[in-house]
Amino acid sequence: MLYSEVASFYSKIESTTKRLEITSILVDMLKRASKDEVGPLAYLTLGKLYPDFVGIEIGLGEKLVERALAKSVGVPLKEVETLYKKTGDLGLVAEQIFKAKAIQQLVQPQPPTVKDVYLTLDKIARSAGGGSQDEKMGWLSGIFGGLTPVGAKYLVRTVMGKLRLGVADMTILDALAEIYAGGDRSLIERAYNLTSDIGQVAESLAESGLEGIKMIKPTPGKPIRPMLAERLKSPEEVLAKLSGKAALEYKYDGERCQAHITHGNVELFSRRLEKITSQFPDVISSIAKHVKASEAIVEGEIVGVDPNTGELMPFQLLMHRRRKYGVEEALEEIPTNIFLFDVMYLNGNDLTQVPYVQRRKALESVVDTSGSVKLATRTLVSDLSTFESFFEEAISDGCEGVMAKDISDASVYQAGARGWLWIKYKRDYKSELADTVDLVIVGAFNGRGKRAGTYGALLLAAYDKAKDEFCTVCKLGSGFSDEELFSLPQKLGDARVERKPARVESLLQPDVWFEPKYVIEVKGAEITLSPIHTAAYGRIKEGAGLAIRFPRTTGKWRTDKAPEDATTTDELVEMYQSQLKKIS
Ligand code: ATP
């Protein structure tokens, strides 16, 4: 099929805004293509050469395209530039000068086919390095010869990354379904969801029809379109929707990530199916080491861990630091964990049709959790109180909420679909605590890495008036300037004691204890229940105290306050309750 013929179909597509009409033009066009042209044609029509995840784009600069045009038509570069300035669309310029040329030219060069165009653009997109601009220009002017004016217009727009016909992947799937499946998109869409590769789907249909498409399975290296969750507002609704029982998993606040493993090589893809391998070298090496499979596609959430407190970090903070310091440096400062929650492909087997309960078992069987690769914490629930306490644990461990998952045999991995097999339930807090709190320093943990020689985090407590005790509420490692951080051992030195002071109540064992003396001002995201802190222990809930989530100091030392003037546990209880009122 000649590229110029394709271009006249593009013209028709551009002349309508009706989706159905576009689909039927695509049907006519794809039917004209030979078997080995259907794949390249599908990509070209989307203005691409490959699916996005491959990361190879055309996008040539306008100067180069101007030169190629001038060269192939034999007009002065100046003329092309002037026309471009006038119209602002190099595609239109190409059309115009090709029209003029066609009148003069007697012998037409060999017109390029779809394949000729595709292969040349591919060569251009892949070539890099010194001197390649001239080479690219030469290759491009080579295929301009023999194009119709309309062909030249669309080729120019394509190479500049500006085709924009308004055709989406789904429109092409519709056209393919029309041609090969009597309009039924389901099997074709499934294949697309498993590979995210429209060209592969088109090619396989052209080669072997629906039978071929049925054989398509997940392939390491090609991202699977992610399964998405529905949302409900209460644990009651969630349980009711899942027939009274479900698996609950922590819903981590991180970056969703698909890890593709092929014989020791690991690639990572984001939720939007972009390759993010280079951003997370730490995740790559730990996956390679701790996922024991020769081939697998697993999915999880990458979360930053505060090296000083060991607690999970809000994702924004991780990304902010990475932008600020660059990946390598931030790696040292903020290690990451990946919490895996699914496996879609394992050692040659497609697991997307296997129920969740078995997928989870398969996942557990290949993950060694001794390093930074973890499994999403989970439990099975069939009653509200277990649901609620698991939810509170998730929040106090730094998560956003929980993900409830269907445990019936119907619970397959629905690639690319949002459905009720997964239901998210999270608390919409997101606000800051309105007020700061003043807390007493009762202990410290030794710093590591950049914080070696000083403390990584301080252990802070609120005052329990009734008991006359200091009960812990958080570990504080954020908000200090470097200077302040390194002056901490000296500054706090006079309060240092050998053993836990009698009036301090703590379940945690810091490296250093302090008698209650210094009071520091702290801001936090919210107050949560926590099994590891002792403030108001058992008052709201058995086996749990209150904690401040994501604490950071304002830098203010409350020297005007005695430790007994610090925020009290009663105040924390009040703050916790008013927070609940705001939420409900
Ligand atoms: P959505 O992904 O549903 O469009 P969104 O991008 O706003 O919405 P959330 O509302 O935060 O995301 O919820 C879904 C996301 O939760 C998933 O895409 C995934 O990244 C994340 N997640 C965290 N923990 C889990 C888990 N255990 N199982 C599944 N997803 C999880």
Coordinates of C-alpha atoms and ligand atoms in Angstrom, one line a residue:
M1 CA 0.0 0.0 0.0
L2 CA 1.4 3.4 -1.0
Y3 CA 1.9 5.9 1.8
S4 CA 0.1 8.5 -0.4
E5 CA -2.9 6.3 -0.4
V6 CA -2.8 6.2 3.4
A7 CA -2.5 10.0 3.4
S8 CA -5.8 10.3 1.4
F9 CA -7.5 8.3 4.1
Y10 CA -6.0 10.6 6.7
S11 CA -7.5 13.5 4.8
K12 CA -10.9 11.9 5.1
I13 CA -10.4 11.3 8.8
E14 CA -9.5 14.9 9.3
S15 CA -12.6 16.1 7.5
T16 CA -15.0 14.5 10.0
T17 CA -15.5 14.8 13.8
K18 CA -17.8 11.8 14.1
R19 CA -16.3 8.8 15.8
L20 CA -18.3 6.3 13.9
E21 CA -17.3 7.8 10.6
I22 CA -13.6 7.8 11.6
T23 CA -13.9 4.1 12.6
S24 CA -15.4 3.2 9.2
I25 CA -12.7 5.2 7.3
L26 CA -10.1 3.3 9.4
V27 CA -11.8 0.0 8.5
D28 CA -11.5 0.8 4.8
M29 CA -7.9 1.8 5.2
L30 CA -6.8 -1.2 7.3
K31 CA -8.6 -3.5 4.9
R32 CA -6.4 -2.2 2.0
A33 CA -3.2 -3.0 3.9
S34 CA -1.4 -6.3 3.4
K35 CA -0.8 -8.5 6.4
D36 CA 2.6 -7.2 7.2
E37 CA 1.5 -3.6 6.8
V38 CA -1.4 -3.6 9.3
G39 CA 0.9 -3.3 12.4
P40 CA 3.1 -0.5 11.1
L41 CA 0.0 1.3 9.7
A42 CA -1.7 1.1 13.1
Y43 CA 1.3 2.8 14.8
L44 CA 1.7 5.4 12.0
T45 CA -2.0 6.4 12.3
L46 CA -1.5 7.1 16.0
G47 CA 1.5 9.2 15.0
K48 CA 3.9 6.7 16.5
L49 CA 6.4 4.0 15.6
Y50 CA 6.0 2.0 18.8
P51 CA 3.8 1.8 21.8
D52 CA 4.7 4.6 24.2
F53 CA 6.4 2.3 26.7
V54 CA 9.3 1.6 24.3
G55 CA 10.2 5.3 24.6
I56 CA 11.3 5.8 21.0
E57 CA 9.7 8.9 19.5
I58 CA 9.9 10.5 16.1
G59 CA 9.8 14.3 16.9
L60 CA 12.3 15.7 14.4
G61 CA 13.2 19.4 14.7
E62 CA 11.7 21.8 12.2
K63 CA 15.1 22.9 10.8
L64 CA 16.0 19.4 9.8
V65 CA 12.6 18.9 8.2
E66 CA 12.9 22.2 6.3
R67 CA 16.2 21.2 4.9
A68 CA 14.9 17.8 3.8
L69 CA 12.0 19.4 2.1
A70 CA 14.1 21.9 0.3
K71 CA 16.5 19.2 -0.8
S72 CA 14.0 16.7 -2.1
V73 CA 11.9 19.3 -4.0
G74 CA 14.9 21.3 -5.1
V75 CA 13.8 24.7 -3.8
P76 CA 15.9 27.1 -1.9
L77 CA 15.8 26.6 1.9
K78 CA 14.9 30.3 2.3
E79 CA 11.7 29.7 0.4
V80 CA 10.6 26.9 2.7
E81 CA 11.5 29.1 5.7
T82 CA 9.5 32.0 4.4
L83 CA 6.4 29.9 3.7
Y84 CA 6.7 28.3 7.1
K85 CA 6.7 31.7 8.8
K86 CA 3.6 32.6 6.9
T87 CA 1.5 29.5 7.5
G88 CA 3.0 28.2 10.8
D89 CA 2.4 24.6 9.6
L90 CA 5.2 22.8 7.9
G91 CA 2.8 20.2 6.7
L92 CA 0.9 22.8 4.7
V93 CA 4.2 24.1 3.4
A94 CA 5.1 20.7 2.2
E95 CA 1.7 20.2 0.5
Q96 CA 2.1 23.6 -1.3
I97 CA 5.6 23.1 -2.6
F98 CA 4.9 19.5 -3.6
K99 CA 1.9 20.7 -5.7
A100 CA 4.1 23.2 -7.4
K101 CA 6.8 20.5 -8.0
A102 CA 4.3 18.0 -9.4
I103 CA 3.4 20.3 -12.2
Q104 CA 7.1 20.7 -13.2
Q105 CA 8.3 17.2 -12.8
L106 CA 8.1 14.8 -15.7
V107 CA 9.7 11.7 -14.2
Q108 CA 8.3 10.6 -10.9
P109 CA 10.6 8.8 -8.5
Q110 CA 9.5 5.5 -7.0
P111 CA 6.6 6.3 -4.6
P112 CA 7.2 5.0 -1.0
T113 CA 5.0 2.3 0.5
V114 CA 3.7 2.3 4.1
K115 CA 6.5 -0.1 4.9
D116 CA 9.2 2.1 3.3
V117 CA 8.0 5.1 5.3
Y118 CA 7.8 3.1 8.5
L119 CA 11.3 1.5 8.2
T120 CA 12.9 4.9 7.3
L121 CA 11.3 6.7 10.2
D122 CA 12.4 3.8 12.4
K123 CA 15.9 4.1 11.2
I124 CA 15.8 7.9 11.8
A125 CA 14.3 7.5 15.3
R126 CA 16.9 5.0 16.4
S127 CA 20.0 6.8 15.0
A128 CA 21.8 9.0 17.4
G129 CA 25.2 10.5 17.9
G130 CA 27.6 12.7 16.0
G131 CA 26.9 13.6 12.4
S132 CA 23.5 11.9 12.5
Q133 CA 21.6 15.1 11.7
D134 CA 22.8 15.0 8.1
E135 CA 22.2 11.3 7.8
K136 CA 18.7 11.7 9.1
M137 CA 18.0 14.6 6.7
G138 CA 19.3 12.4 3.8
W139 CA 17.0 9.5 4.7
L140 CA 14.0 11.7 5.1
S141 CA 14.5 13.6 1.8
G142 CA 14.8 10.1 0.2
I143 CA 11.3 9.1 1.0
F144 CA 9.8 12.5 0.2
G145 CA 10.5 11.8 -3.5
G146 CA 7.4 10.3 -5.1
L147 CA 4.9 11.5 -2.5
T148 CA 1.7 13.2 -3.5
P149 CA 1.3 16.7 -1.9
V150 CA -1.1 15.3 0.6
G151 CA 1.3 12.5 1.4
A152 CA 4.0 15.0 2.0
K153 CA 1.8 17.0 4.3
Y154 CA 1.1 14.0 6.6
L155 CA 4.6 12.7 6.5
V156 CA 5.9 16.1 7.7
R157 CA 3.4 16.2 10.5
T158 CA 4.3 12.6 11.5
V159 CA 8.0 13.2 11.6
M160 CA 7.5 16.3 13.7
G161 CA 5.4 14.4 16.2
K162 CA 2.3 16.5 15.2
L163 CA 0.0 14.1 13.3
R164 CA -2.9 14.4 15.7
L165 CA -5.7 12.8 13.6
G166 CA -7.9 12.4 16.7
V167 CA -7.6 8.7 16.5
A168 CA -7.0 6.9 19.8
D169 CA -5.9 3.3 20.5
M170 CA -9.5 2.4 21.3
T171 CA -10.7 3.7 17.9
I172 CA -8.3 1.5 16.1
L173 CA -9.4 -1.4 18.3
D174 CA -13.0 -0.7 17.2
A175 CA -11.9 -0.8 13.6
L176 CA -10.0 -4.0 14.0
A177 CA -13.0 -5.6 15.8
E178 CA -15.2 -4.5 12.9
I179 CA -12.9 -6.2 10.4
Y180 CA -11.9 -9.4 12.3
A181 CA -14.6 -10.0 14.9
G182 CA -17.9 -8.9 13.6
G183 CA -17.8 -5.8 15.9
D184 CA -17.2 -7.7 19.1
R185 CA -14.2 -6.0 20.8
S186 CA -13.8 -8.2 23.9
L187 CA -11.1 -10.6 22.8
I188 CA -9.2 -7.9 20.9
E189 CA -9.4 -5.6 23.9
R190 CA -8.2 -8.3 26.2
A191 CA -5.1 -8.9 24.0
Y192 CA -4.5 -5.1 24.0
N193 CA -4.9 -4.9 27.8
L194 CA -2.3 -7.6 28.3
T195 CA 0.3 -6.1 26.0
S196 CA -0.5 -2.4 25.6
D197 CA 0.7 -2.9 22.1
I198 CA -1.7 -1.9 19.3
G199 CA 0.7 -2.9 16.6
Q200 CA 1.2 -6.4 18.0
V201 CA -2.6 -6.9 18.3
A202 CA -3.2 -5.6 14.7
E203 CA -0.4 -7.8 13.3
S204 CA -1.6 -10.9 15.1
L205 CA -5.2 -10.4 13.8
A206 CA -3.9 -9.9 10.3
E207 CA -1.7 -13.0 10.5
S208 CA -4.0 -15.4 12.2
G209 CA -7.3 -13.8 13.1
L210 CA -9.1 -14.3 16.4
E211 CA -7.4 -17.6 17.0
G212 CA -4.1 -15.7 17.1
I213 CA -5.4 -13.1 19.4
K214 CA -6.6 -15.7 21.9
M215 CA -3.0 -16.9 22.1
I216 CA -1.6 -13.6 23.2
K217 CA -0.5 -13.6 26.8
P218 CA 1.4 -11.3 29.1
T219 CA 4.9 -10.8 27.9
P220 CA 7.8 -9.6 30.1
G221 CA 8.9 -6.2 28.7
K222 CA 5.3 -5.2 27.7
P223 CA 3.4 -3.5 30.5
I224 CA -0.1 -4.9 31.3
R225 CA -2.7 -2.2 31.6
P226 CA -3.4 -1.9 35.3
M227 CA -6.4 -3.3 37.1
L228 CA -8.2 -0.5 38.9
A229 CA -10.4 -0.3 42.0
E230 CA -13.8 1.0 42.7
R231 CA -14.4 3.1 45.9
L232 CA -16.9 2.9 48.7
K233 CA -17.5 5.1 51.7
S234 CA -17.8 2.7 54.6
P235 CA -16.5 -0.7 55.7
E236 CA -20.1 -1.9 55.9
E237 CA -20.6 -1.1 52.2
V238 CA -17.3 -2.7 51.3
L239 CA -18.1 -5.9 53.1
A240 CA -21.6 -6.1 51.8
K241 CA -20.4 -5.6 48.3
L242 CA -17.9 -8.5 48.7
S243 CA -20.5 -10.9 50.1
G244 CA -19.4 -10.5 53.7
K245 CA -15.8 -11.5 53.4
A246 CA -12.7 -10.1 51.8
A247 CA -9.0 -9.9 51.9
L248 CA -7.9 -6.5 53.1
E249 CA -4.5 -5.2 52.1
Y250 CA -2.7 -2.1 53.2
K251 CA -3.2 0.6 50.6
Y252 CA 0.3 2.1 50.3
D253 CA 0.8 5.7 49.4
G254 CA 3.5 5.4 46.8
E255 CA 4.1 4.9 43.1
R256 CA 2.4 2.0 41.5
C257 CA 4.9 -0.1 39.6
Q258 CA 5.0 -3.2 37.5
A259 CA 8.2 -5.1 37.6
H260 CA 9.1 -7.3 34.6
I261 CA 11.7 -9.9 35.3
T262 CA 13.4 -11.8 32.5
H263 CA 16.3 -14.0 33.6
G264 CA 17.9 -11.5 36.0
N265 CA 17.0 -8.4 34.0
V266 CA 14.4 -6.2 35.5
E267 CA 12.3 -3.4 33.9
L268 CA 9.9 -1.1 35.8
F269 CA 6.7 0.5 34.4
S270 CA 4.6 3.2 36.0
R271 CA 0.8 3.2 36.3
R272 CA 0.7 5.1 33.0
L273 CA 2.8 2.4 31.4
E274 CA 6.0 4.5 31.1
K275 CA 9.3 2.9 31.6
I276 CA 10.6 4.1 35.0
T277 CA 13.5 1.7 35.3
S278 CA 16.2 4.4 35.5
Q279 CA 14.5 6.2 38.3
F280 CA 14.6 3.3 40.8
P281 CA 18.0 1.5 40.6
D282 CA 17.5 0.4 44.2
V283 CA 14.2 -1.3 43.4
I284 CA 15.7 -3.0 40.4
S285 CA 18.5 -4.6 42.3
S286 CA 16.4 -5.7 45.2
I287 CA 13.8 -7.2 42.8
A288 CA 16.5 -9.0 41.0
K289 CA 17.8 -10.4 44.2
H290 CA 14.6 -11.1 46.2
V291 CA 12.1 -12.3 43.6
K292 CA 12.9 -15.9 42.9
A293 CA 11.6 -16.4 39.4
S294 CA 13.3 -16.6 36.0
E295 CA 10.4 -14.8 34.4
A296 CA 7.7 -12.8 36.1
I297 CA 5.5 -9.8 36.0
V298 CA 4.7 -8.6 39.5
E299 CA 3.0 -5.5 40.7
G300 CA 3.4 -3.3 43.8
E301 CA 3.8 0.1 45.3
I302 CA 7.2 1.8 45.7
V303 CA 7.3 3.7 49.0
G304 CA 10.0 5.8 50.6
V305 CA 11.2 4.9 54.0
D306 CA 12.5 7.4 56.4
P307 CA 15.9 6.0 57.2
N308 CA 15.9 7.7 60.6
T309 CA 12.6 6.5 61.9
G310 CA 12.0 3.4 59.8
E311 CA 8.6 4.8 59.0
L312 CA 6.9 5.1 55.6
M313 CA 7.1 8.5 54.0
P314 CA 4.4 10.4 52.2
F315 CA 5.1 9.8 48.5
Q316 CA 5.2 13.5 47.6
L317 CA 8.2 13.9 49.9
L318 CA 10.1 11.0 48.2
M319 CA 9.5 12.5 44.8
H320 CA 10.3 16.0 46.0
R321 CA 13.7 14.9 47.3
R322 CA 14.4 13.0 44.2
R323 CA 13.8 16.0 42.1
K324 CA 15.9 18.2 44.4
Y325 CA 18.9 16.0 44.9
G326 CA 18.8 13.6 41.9
V327 CA 18.2 9.9 42.0
E328 CA 21.7 8.8 43.1
E329 CA 22.0 11.1 46.1
A330 CA 18.4 10.8 47.2
L331 CA 18.9 7.0 47.2
E332 CA 21.3 7.3 50.0
E333 CA 19.1 9.6 51.9
I334 CA 15.8 7.9 51.3
P335 CA 15.8 4.2 50.8
T336 CA 12.6 2.7 49.2
N337 CA 10.7 -0.5 49.8
I338 CA 8.4 -2.1 47.3
F339 CA 5.3 -3.7 48.6
L340 CA 4.2 -6.3 46.1
F341 CA 0.5 -7.1 45.9
D342 CA 0.0 -9.1 42.7
V343 CA 1.6 -11.4 40.1
M344 CA 0.2 -11.6 36.6
Y345 CA 2.8 -13.8 35.0
L346 CA 5.1 -16.4 36.3
N347 CA 7.6 -18.6 34.6
G348 CA 5.7 -19.0 31.3
N349 CA 2.3 -19.0 32.9
D350 CA -0.4 -16.4 32.4
L351 CA -1.9 -15.8 35.9
T352 CA -4.4 -13.1 34.9
Q353 CA -7.2 -15.6 34.8
V354 CA -6.2 -17.3 38.1
P355 CA -8.2 -16.1 41.1
Y356 CA -6.6 -13.6 43.5
V357 CA -6.2 -16.1 46.4
Q358 CA -4.0 -18.3 44.2
R359 CA -2.1 -15.4 42.7
R360 CA -1.3 -14.2 46.2
K361 CA 0.0 -17.7 47.1
A362 CA 2.1 -17.8 44.0
L363 CA 3.5 -14.3 44.8
E364 CA 4.3 -15.4 48.4
S365 CA 6.1 -18.5 47.0
V366 CA 8.6 -16.4 45.0
V367 CA 9.3 -13.4 47.2
D368 CA 12.0 -13.4 49.8
T369 CA 11.0 -10.6 52.1
S370 CA 14.3 -10.3 54.0
G371 CA 15.3 -7.2 52.0
S372 CA 13.5 -4.2 50.7
V373 CA 11.0 -6.3 48.7
K374 CA 8.0 -6.8 50.9
L375 CA 4.5 -8.3 50.5
A376 CA 1.5 -6.0 51.0
T377 CA 0.4 -6.6 54.6
R378 CA -3.0 -8.3 54.5
T379 CA -5.6 -10.1 56.5
L380 CA -8.9 -11.9 55.8
V381 CA -11.9 -10.2 57.3
S382 CA -15.6 -11.1 57.7
D383 CA -16.6 -8.7 60.4
L384 CA -16.6 -5.0 60.9
S385 CA -14.5 -4.7 64.0
T386 CA -11.6 -6.6 62.4
F387 CA -12.0 -4.5 59.3
E388 CA -11.8 -1.3 61.4
S389 CA -8.8 -2.2 63.4
F390 CA -6.9 -3.4 60.4
F391 CA -7.8 -0.1 58.8
E392 CA -6.4 1.8 61.8
E393 CA -3.2 -0.2 61.7
A394 CA -2.8 0.6 58.1
I395 CA -3.1 4.3 58.8
S396 CA -0.8 4.2 61.8
D397 CA 1.8 2.4 59.7
G398 CA 1.8 5.3 57.2
C399 CA -0.7 4.0 54.6
E400 CA -3.6 5.7 53.0
G401 CA -6.2 3.2 53.8
V402 CA -7.0 -0.3 52.7
M403 CA -7.7 -2.2 49.5
A404 CA -10.4 -4.8 49.8
K405 CA -10.1 -7.7 47.4
D406 CA -12.7 -10.2 46.3
I407 CA -11.6 -13.7 47.4
S408 CA -14.1 -15.7 45.3
D409 CA -13.0 -17.9 42.3
A410 CA -14.2 -15.1 40.0
S411 CA -11.5 -12.7 41.3
V412 CA -9.3 -12.6 38.2
Y413 CA -6.9 -9.8 37.3
Q414 CA -9.0 -7.5 35.1
A415 CA -6.3 -5.8 33.1
G416 CA -7.2 -2.3 32.1
A417 CA -10.6 -2.3 33.9
R418 CA -12.0 -0.7 36.9
G419 CA -14.3 -3.1 38.7
W420 CA -15.7 -4.3 42.0
L421 CA -13.1 -7.1 42.6
W422 CA -11.0 -4.4 44.2
I423 CA -12.5 -1.8 46.4
K424 CA -10.5 1.0 47.9
Y425 CA -11.5 2.5 51.2
K426 CA -9.4 5.4 52.5
R427 CA -9.8 8.2 54.9
D428 CA -10.0 11.6 53.3
Y429 CA -7.9 13.6 55.7
K430 CA -5.0 15.1 53.7
S431 CA -5.2 18.2 55.8
E432 CA -2.6 19.4 58.3
L433 CA -3.2 19.4 62.0
A434 CA -4.6 22.8 62.5
D435 CA -2.4 23.5 65.4
T436 CA 1.2 22.7 66.4
V437 CA 1.9 20.5 69.4
D438 CA 4.7 20.9 72.0
L439 CA 6.3 17.6 72.8
V440 CA 8.9 16.4 75.2
I441 CA 12.1 14.8 74.1
V442 CA 12.6 11.5 75.9
G443 CA 14.9 9.5 73.7
A444 CA 16.9 9.4 70.5
F445 CA 17.9 7.0 67.8
N446 CA 21.5 7.1 66.4
G447 CA 21.7 8.4 62.9
R448 CA 23.1 6.5 59.9
G449 CA 24.6 7.6 56.6
K450 CA 24.5 11.4 56.3
R451 CA 23.4 11.5 59.9
A452 CA 26.1 9.4 61.3
G453 CA 27.6 11.1 64.4
T454 CA 24.3 12.7 65.4
Y455 CA 20.7 11.5 66.0
G456 CA 18.6 10.2 63.2
A457 CA 15.4 10.8 65.1
L458 CA 14.2 11.9 68.5
L459 CA 11.5 10.1 70.5
L460 CA 8.8 12.5 71.6
A461 CA 6.2 12.3 74.3
A462 CA 3.1 14.1 75.5
Y463 CA 2.3 14.7 79.1
D464 CA -0.3 12.5 80.8
K465 CA -1.5 14.6 83.6
A466 CA -3.5 11.9 85.4
K467 CA -0.6 9.5 85.5
D468 CA 2.1 12.2 85.7
E469 CA 3.9 10.4 83.0
F470 CA 5.4 11.2 79.6
C471 CA 3.9 8.9 77.0
T472 CA 5.4 8.6 73.5
V473 CA 3.6 9.9 70.4
C474 CA 6.1 9.9 67.5
K475 CA 9.7 9.7 66.2
L476 CA 10.8 13.0 64.9
G477 CA 13.5 13.2 62.2
S478 CA 12.2 16.0 59.9
G479 CA 12.3 19.8 59.9
F480 CA 15.8 20.3 61.4
S481 CA 18.5 22.3 59.6
D482 CA 21.8 20.4 59.2
E483 CA 23.5 22.6 61.7
E484 CA 20.8 22.1 64.3
L485 CA 20.8 18.4 63.7
F486 CA 24.5 18.0 64.4
S487 CA 24.2 20.2 67.5
L488 CA 21.6 17.9 69.0
P489 CA 23.9 15.5 71.0
Q490 CA 25.5 18.4 72.6
K491 CA 22.4 20.4 73.1
L492 CA 20.6 17.5 74.8
G493 CA 23.7 16.2 76.5
D494 CA 22.8 17.5 80.0
A495 CA 19.5 15.6 79.9
R496 CA 21.0 12.3 78.9
V497 CA 20.5 9.4 81.3
E498 CA 21.6 5.8 81.3
R499 CA 18.2 4.1 81.7
K500 CA 14.6 4.8 80.8
P501 CA 13.5 7.5 83.3
A502 CA 10.7 6.2 85.6
R503 CA 8.2 8.8 84.4
V504 CA 8.6 7.9 80.8
E505 CA 6.3 5.3 79.3
S506 CA 7.6 3.8 76.1
L507 CA 7.2 0.5 74.2
L508 CA 10.1 1.6 71.9
Q509 CA 13.7 1.2 73.0
P510 CA 15.8 4.2 71.7
D511 CA 19.6 4.2 71.7
V512 CA 19.7 7.1 74.1
W513 CA 17.3 8.1 76.9
F514 CA 16.7 11.7 78.1
E515 CA 15.0 12.8 81.3
P516 CA 12.0 14.9 80.3
K517 CA 13.4 18.4 80.0
Y518 CA 13.4 19.8 76.5
V519 CA 10.2 20.7 74.8
I520 CA 10.0 21.2 71.0
E521 CA 7.3 22.4 68.7
V522 CA 6.0 20.0 66.1
K523 CA 3.6 20.0 63.2
G524 CA 1.9 16.8 61.9
A525 CA -0.5 15.6 59.3
E526 CA -3.0 14.0 61.7
I527 CA -3.4 12.0 64.8
T528 CA -3.7 8.3 64.3
L529 CA -4.1 5.2 66.4
S530 CA -0.9 3.3 66.9
P531 CA 0.0 0.1 68.6
I532 CA 3.6 1.3 69.2
H533 CA 3.0 4.5 71.0
T534 CA 1.8 4.9 74.6
A535 CA 0.0 8.3 74.6
A536 CA -3.6 7.7 75.7
Y537 CA -3.0 4.0 75.5
G538 CA -6.2 2.0 75.5
R539 CA -8.4 5.1 75.8
I540 CA -9.7 5.1 72.3
K541 CA -9.0 1.6 71.5
E542 CA -7.7 -1.4 73.3
G543 CA -4.0 -2.1 72.5
A544 CA -3.4 1.2 70.8
G545 CA -2.2 4.6 71.7
L546 CA -2.3 7.9 69.8
A547 CA 0.5 9.0 67.4
I548 CA 1.3 12.0 65.3
R549 CA 1.6 11.1 61.7
F550 CA 4.4 12.6 59.6
P551 CA 5.7 14.9 62.3
R552 CA 8.2 17.6 61.6
T553 CA 9.6 20.3 63.8
T554 CA 8.9 24.0 63.2
G555 CA 12.4 24.6 64.6
K556 CA 11.0 26.3 67.7
W557 CA 12.4 25.1 71.1
R558 CA 9.8 25.8 73.7
T559 CA 12.2 26.9 76.4
D560 CA 9.4 28.8 77.9
K561 CA 7.6 25.5 78.7
A562 CA 8.4 23.0 81.4
P563 CA 7.9 19.4 80.3
E564 CA 4.6 19.4 82.3
D565 CA 3.4 22.3 80.2
A566 CA 3.7 20.2 77.0
T567 CA 0.7 19.1 75.1
T568 CA -1.2 16.6 77.2
T569 CA -2.6 13.2 76.2
D570 CA -6.1 14.6 77.0
E571 CA -5.5 17.3 74.3
L572 CA -4.4 14.6 71.9
V573 CA -7.6 12.6 72.5
E574 CA -9.7 15.8 71.9
M575 CA -7.8 16.5 68.7
Y576 CA -8.3 12.9 67.5
Q577 CA -12.0 13.1 68.2
S578 CA -12.5 16.4 66.5
Q579 CA -10.6 15.1 63.5
L580 CA -13.1 12.2 63.3
K581 CA -16.0 14.6 63.4
K582 CA -14.5 16.6 60.5
I583 CA -14.2 13.4 58.5
S584 CA -17.7 12.0 59.0
Ligands
ATP1 P1 -7.1 4.8 40.6 O1 -5.8 4.1 40.5 O2 -8.2 3.9 41.2 O3 -7.5 5.4 39.3 P2 -5.9 6.8 41.9 O4 -4.8 6.8 41.0 O5 -6.3 8.1 42.5 O6 -7.1 6.0 41.5 P3 -5.9 5.6 44.4 O7 -7.3 6.1 44.6 O8 -4.9 6.0 45.3 O9 -5.4 5.8 43.0 O10 -6.1 4.0 44.5 C1 -5.6 3.0 43.6 C2 -4.1 2.8 43.7 O11 -3.8 2.3 45.0 C3 -3.6 1.7 42.8 O12 -3.4 2.2 41.5 C4 -2.3 1.4 43.5 O13 -1.2 2.2 43.0 C5 -2.4 1.7 44.9 N1 -2.3 0.6 45.9 C6 -1.7 0.7 47.1 N2 -1.7 -0.5 47.7 C7 -2.4 -1.3 46.9 C8 -2.7 -2.7 47.1 N3 -2.4 -3.4 48.2 N4 -3.4 -3.3 46.1 C9 -3.7 -2.6 45.0 N5 -3.4 -1.3 44.8 C10 -2.7 -0.7 45.7

